[in-house]
Amino acid sequence: EYDIVSENYDFLMRLQTNLIAWRDYVNSGAISRFFTNLGTFLSNDFLNFLLIVVALLLMAVAIVWIIVVSQNALIASAAAAGQKKDHVTFLDDFWVSSSLFRPVFLVNVLAYAVVYVPLIVLGAIPAWLFLRTGSSTALLFASILAFTFLIPINIIASFLTKFATAYIIVRNYKLKQAIGAALALFAKNWLVSLEIAFLIFIINTAVTFVVGSVLV
């Protein structure tokens, strides 16, 4: 969750520069050239294009499946260890958790949608106004929207995703029930959640520093 801050900080600081760079890229004609070249490639070698698209889609599906199922297995293993069950193995939980791919995948998709769909829809107008007129007010409004969705709302969505996933894996809740339970849990324990997340962030930072120092 605190990584979200560090990941988006540079983007927010460079928002004006990024918007101008995107405008210059569009005005350069690069997008129209891309579609022109794509059309030429399709007309000359459609079979290879189809094979490339299928291969990329299969790779994407495989990567998403591994990420979601690994997340499920980690939660299931942690829950089993917390309940002091014997013979807790990651591989066992990995295969068991693969059956819960669909609801956990949907939870992650919903989390991304909650953050990025409103940001794109609401931020498009002030971003366009800034690029058209150079208005500092439009840039300020775009910056506020970007900060709101990329940091606080993104952090909340990240917590809710983890809580809902835990309810699905540990309690066998359905998707809607898990999301409702996650909202209730976060509402009651948001401060503790932030404190624990900060503690884990400090531990990760310390371990990274120690390991990096040893490697150097």
Short mmCIF file of C-alpha atoms in Angstrom, two decimals:
data_model
loop_
_atom_site.label_atom_id
_atom_site.label_comp_id
_atom_site.label_asym_id
_atom_site.label_seq_id
_atom_site.Cartn_x
_atom_site.Cartn_y
_atom_site.Cartn_z
CA GLU A 1 0.00 0.00 0.00
CA TYR A 2 2.81 2.43 0.79
CA ASP A 3 4.51 1.31 -2.41
CA ILE A 4 1.51 2.83 -4.20
CA VAL A 5 2.62 6.25 -2.94
CA SER A 6 6.19 5.83 -4.14
CA GLU A 7 5.11 4.35 -7.48
CA ASN A 8 2.75 7.23 -8.31
CA TYR A 9 4.68 10.12 -6.75
CA ASP A 10 6.98 10.68 -9.72
CA PHE A 11 4.07 10.45 -12.16
CA LEU A 12 2.13 13.08 -10.22
CA MET A 13 5.14 15.39 -10.01
CA ARG A 14 5.64 15.07 -13.77
CA LEU A 15 1.95 15.25 -14.72
CA GLN A 16 2.27 18.50 -16.67
CA THR A 17 5.35 17.23 -18.52
CA ASN A 18 3.67 13.90 -19.25
CA LEU A 19 0.53 15.54 -20.62
CA ILE A 20 2.57 17.75 -22.94
CA ALA A 21 4.66 14.74 -24.03
CA TRP A 22 1.50 12.76 -24.84
CA ARG A 23 0.11 15.70 -26.85
CA ASP A 24 3.37 16.04 -28.80
CA TYR A 25 3.38 12.29 -29.45
CA VAL A 26 -0.16 12.40 -30.84
CA ASN A 27 0.58 15.49 -32.94
CA SER A 28 3.73 13.88 -34.35
CA GLY A 29 1.58 11.50 -36.38
CA ALA A 30 3.10 8.42 -34.74
CA ILE A 31 -0.32 6.92 -34.00
CA SER A 32 -1.56 7.33 -37.58
CA ARG A 33 1.71 5.84 -38.88
CA PHE A 34 1.28 2.89 -36.51
CA PHE A 35 -2.20 2.11 -37.83
CA THR A 36 -1.01 2.59 -41.41
CA ASN A 37 1.85 0.13 -40.86
CA LEU A 38 -0.53 -2.24 -39.05
CA GLY A 39 -2.93 -2.17 -41.98
CA THR A 40 -0.07 -2.92 -44.39
CA PHE A 41 1.10 -5.80 -42.20
CA LEU A 42 -2.42 -7.21 -41.97
CA SER A 43 -2.92 -7.12 -45.71
CA ASN A 44 0.47 -8.72 -46.42
CA ASP A 45 0.79 -11.27 -43.61
CA PHE A 46 -2.48 -11.74 -41.73
CA LEU A 47 -1.63 -15.28 -40.54
CA ASN A 48 1.54 -14.18 -38.74
CA PHE A 49 -0.35 -11.27 -37.19
CA LEU A 50 -3.02 -13.65 -35.93
CA LEU A 51 -0.39 -15.99 -34.47
CA ILE A 52 1.33 -13.07 -32.70
CA VAL A 53 -1.96 -11.86 -31.21
CA VAL A 54 -2.89 -15.36 -30.01
CA ALA A 55 0.58 -15.88 -28.50
CA LEU A 56 0.45 -12.55 -26.65
CA LEU A 57 -3.05 -13.29 -25.35
CA LEU A 58 -1.97 -16.73 -24.11
CA MET A 59 1.06 -15.19 -22.38
CA ALA A 60 -1.12 -12.54 -20.75
CA VAL A 61 -3.65 -15.13 -19.55
CA ALA A 62 -0.86 -17.33 -18.15
CA ILE A 63 0.75 -14.42 -16.28
CA VAL A 64 -2.56 -13.25 -14.81
CA TRP A 65 -3.46 -16.80 -13.78
CA ILE A 66 -0.11 -17.31 -12.02
CA ILE A 67 -0.39 -13.95 -10.20
CA VAL A 68 -3.95 -14.54 -8.96
CA VAL A 69 -3.47 -18.18 -7.98
CA SER A 70 -0.19 -17.39 -6.20
CA GLN A 71 -1.96 -14.64 -4.27
CA ASN A 72 -4.67 -17.15 -3.31
CA ALA A 73 -2.10 -19.74 -2.25
CA LEU A 74 -0.20 -17.27 -0.05
CA ILE A 75 -3.39 -16.31 1.78
CA ALA A 76 -4.48 -19.95 2.14
CA SER A 77 -1.04 -20.95 3.46
CA ALA A 78 -0.98 -18.07 5.92
CA ALA A 79 -4.47 -18.95 7.16
CA ALA A 80 -3.52 -22.62 7.58
CA ALA A 81 -0.33 -21.68 9.44
CA GLY A 82 -2.30 -19.30 11.66
CA GLN A 83 -4.68 -22.12 12.54
CA LYS A 84 -1.62 -24.33 13.29
CA LYS A 85 -2.55 -26.94 10.73
CA ASP A 86 0.07 -29.58 10.04
CA HIS A 87 1.84 -30.07 6.74
CA VAL A 88 1.17 -26.64 5.27
CA THR A 89 2.72 -26.58 1.80
CA PHE A 90 2.58 -23.84 -0.77
CA LEU A 91 2.11 -26.25 -3.70
CA ASP A 92 -0.94 -27.92 -2.12
CA ASP A 93 -2.57 -24.55 -1.52
CA PHE A 94 -1.50 -23.43 -5.00
CA TRP A 95 -3.52 -26.12 -6.74
CA VAL A 96 -6.47 -25.86 -4.35
CA SER A 97 -6.55 -22.08 -4.80
CA SER A 98 -6.65 -22.36 -8.59
CA SER A 99 -10.34 -23.29 -8.28
CA LEU A 100 -10.98 -19.83 -6.79
CA PHE A 101 -9.37 -17.97 -9.66
CA ARG A 102 -12.57 -16.43 -11.03
CA PRO A 103 -13.90 -14.56 -7.95
CA VAL A 104 -10.45 -13.31 -6.93
CA PHE A 105 -9.71 -12.21 -10.49
CA LEU A 106 -13.02 -10.30 -10.55
CA VAL A 107 -12.14 -8.62 -7.23
CA ASN A 108 -8.86 -7.38 -8.73
CA VAL A 109 -10.58 -6.21 -11.91
CA LEU A 110 -13.17 -4.30 -9.87
CA ALA A 111 -10.41 -2.66 -7.82
CA TYR A 112 -8.63 -1.45 -10.97
CA ALA A 113 -11.95 -0.28 -12.44
CA VAL A 114 -12.81 1.72 -9.29
CA VAL A 115 -9.47 3.53 -9.49
CA TYR A 116 -8.81 4.05 -13.17
CA VAL A 117 -12.21 4.28 -14.90
CA PRO A 118 -13.38 7.36 -12.92
CA LEU A 119 -9.87 8.85 -13.20
CA ILE A 120 -9.90 8.56 -16.99
CA VAL A 121 -13.51 9.73 -17.37
CA LEU A 122 -13.26 12.67 -14.95
CA GLY A 123 -9.67 13.60 -15.76
CA ALA A 124 -10.05 13.63 -19.54
CA ILE A 125 -11.85 17.00 -19.63
CA PRO A 126 -9.42 19.05 -17.48
CA ALA A 127 -6.45 17.36 -19.18
CA TRP A 128 -7.88 18.25 -22.61
CA LEU A 129 -8.58 21.83 -21.51
CA PHE A 130 -5.01 22.22 -20.26
CA LEU A 131 -3.57 20.93 -23.52
CA ARG A 132 -5.87 23.15 -25.58
CA THR A 133 -5.63 26.37 -23.57
CA GLY A 134 -2.70 25.93 -21.16
CA SER A 135 -5.06 26.77 -18.28
CA SER A 136 -3.37 26.43 -14.88
CA THR A 137 -6.81 25.89 -13.30
CA ALA A 138 -7.47 22.91 -15.55
CA LEU A 139 -4.01 21.52 -14.72
CA LEU A 140 -4.67 21.97 -10.99
CA PHE A 141 -8.01 20.17 -11.25
CA ALA A 142 -6.42 17.34 -13.25
CA SER A 143 -3.65 17.07 -10.64
CA ILE A 144 -6.14 16.89 -7.76
CA LEU A 145 -8.12 14.17 -9.53
CA ALA A 146 -4.94 12.21 -10.32
CA PHE A 147 -3.71 12.47 -6.72
CA THR A 148 -7.10 11.47 -5.27
CA PHE A 149 -7.50 8.34 -7.39
CA LEU A 150 -3.87 7.26 -7.67
CA ILE A 151 -3.01 7.48 -3.96
CA PRO A 152 -5.81 7.50 -1.32
CA ILE A 153 -8.48 5.70 -3.37
CA ASN A 154 -5.86 3.33 -4.79
CA ILE A 155 -4.63 2.47 -1.27
CA ILE A 156 -8.19 1.83 -0.04
CA ALA A 157 -8.90 -0.34 -3.10
CA SER A 158 -5.71 -2.30 -2.39
CA PHE A 159 -6.77 -3.00 1.21
CA LEU A 160 -10.28 -3.99 0.13
CA THR A 161 -8.86 -6.32 -2.53
CA LYS A 162 -6.74 -8.14 0.06
CA PHE A 163 -9.58 -8.33 2.59
CA ALA A 164 -12.13 -9.55 0.03
CA THR A 165 -9.65 -12.12 -1.29
CA ALA A 166 -9.06 -13.38 2.25
CA TYR A 167 -12.81 -13.75 2.83
CA ILE A 168 -13.12 -15.71 -0.44
CA ILE A 169 -10.17 -18.00 0.34
CA VAL A 170 -10.55 -18.49 4.10
CA ARG A 171 -14.31 -18.15 4.63
CA ASN A 172 -15.50 -19.35 1.21
CA TYR A 173 -17.60 -16.19 0.77
CA LYS A 174 -19.23 -15.40 -2.56
CA LEU A 175 -17.97 -12.36 -4.47
CA LYS A 176 -20.67 -9.89 -3.37
CA GLN A 177 -20.59 -11.16 0.22
CA ALA A 178 -16.79 -10.90 0.34
CA ILE A 179 -16.80 -7.31 -0.92
CA GLY A 180 -19.41 -6.31 1.67
CA ALA A 181 -17.43 -7.98 4.46
CA ALA A 182 -14.22 -6.31 3.25
CA LEU A 183 -15.88 -2.87 3.32
CA ALA A 184 -17.13 -3.50 6.87
CA LEU A 185 -13.74 -4.75 8.02
CA PHE A 186 -11.89 -1.77 6.57
CA ALA A 187 -14.40 0.70 8.00
CA LYS A 188 -13.82 -0.68 11.50
CA ASN A 189 -10.05 -1.21 11.25
CA TRP A 190 -8.69 1.30 8.73
CA LEU A 191 -6.24 2.90 11.16
CA VAL A 192 -4.85 -0.43 12.36
CA SER A 193 -4.59 -1.54 8.73
CA LEU A 194 -2.54 1.54 7.83
CA GLU A 195 -0.29 1.04 10.87
CA ILE A 196 0.37 -2.62 10.04
CA ALA A 197 0.96 -1.76 6.38
CA PHE A 198 3.47 0.91 7.46
CA LEU A 199 5.22 -1.58 9.77
CA ILE A 200 5.50 -4.12 6.92
CA PHE A 201 6.77 -1.34 4.64
CA ILE A 202 9.51 -0.48 7.15
CA ILE A 203 10.46 -4.17 7.51
CA ASN A 204 10.63 -4.60 3.73
CA THR A 205 12.73 -1.46 3.39
CA ALA A 206 15.12 -2.60 6.14
CA VAL A 207 15.48 -6.09 4.66
CA THR A 208 16.06 -4.64 1.19
CA PHE A 209 18.74 -2.30 2.59
CA VAL A 210 20.50 -5.14 4.45
CA VAL A 211 20.39 -7.53 1.49
CA GLY A 212 21.51 -4.79 -0.89
CA SER A 213 24.40 -3.87 1.41
CA VAL A 214 25.53 -7.51 1.61
CA LEU A 215 25.36 -7.87 -2.18
CA VAL A 216 27.38 -4.65 -2.66
#
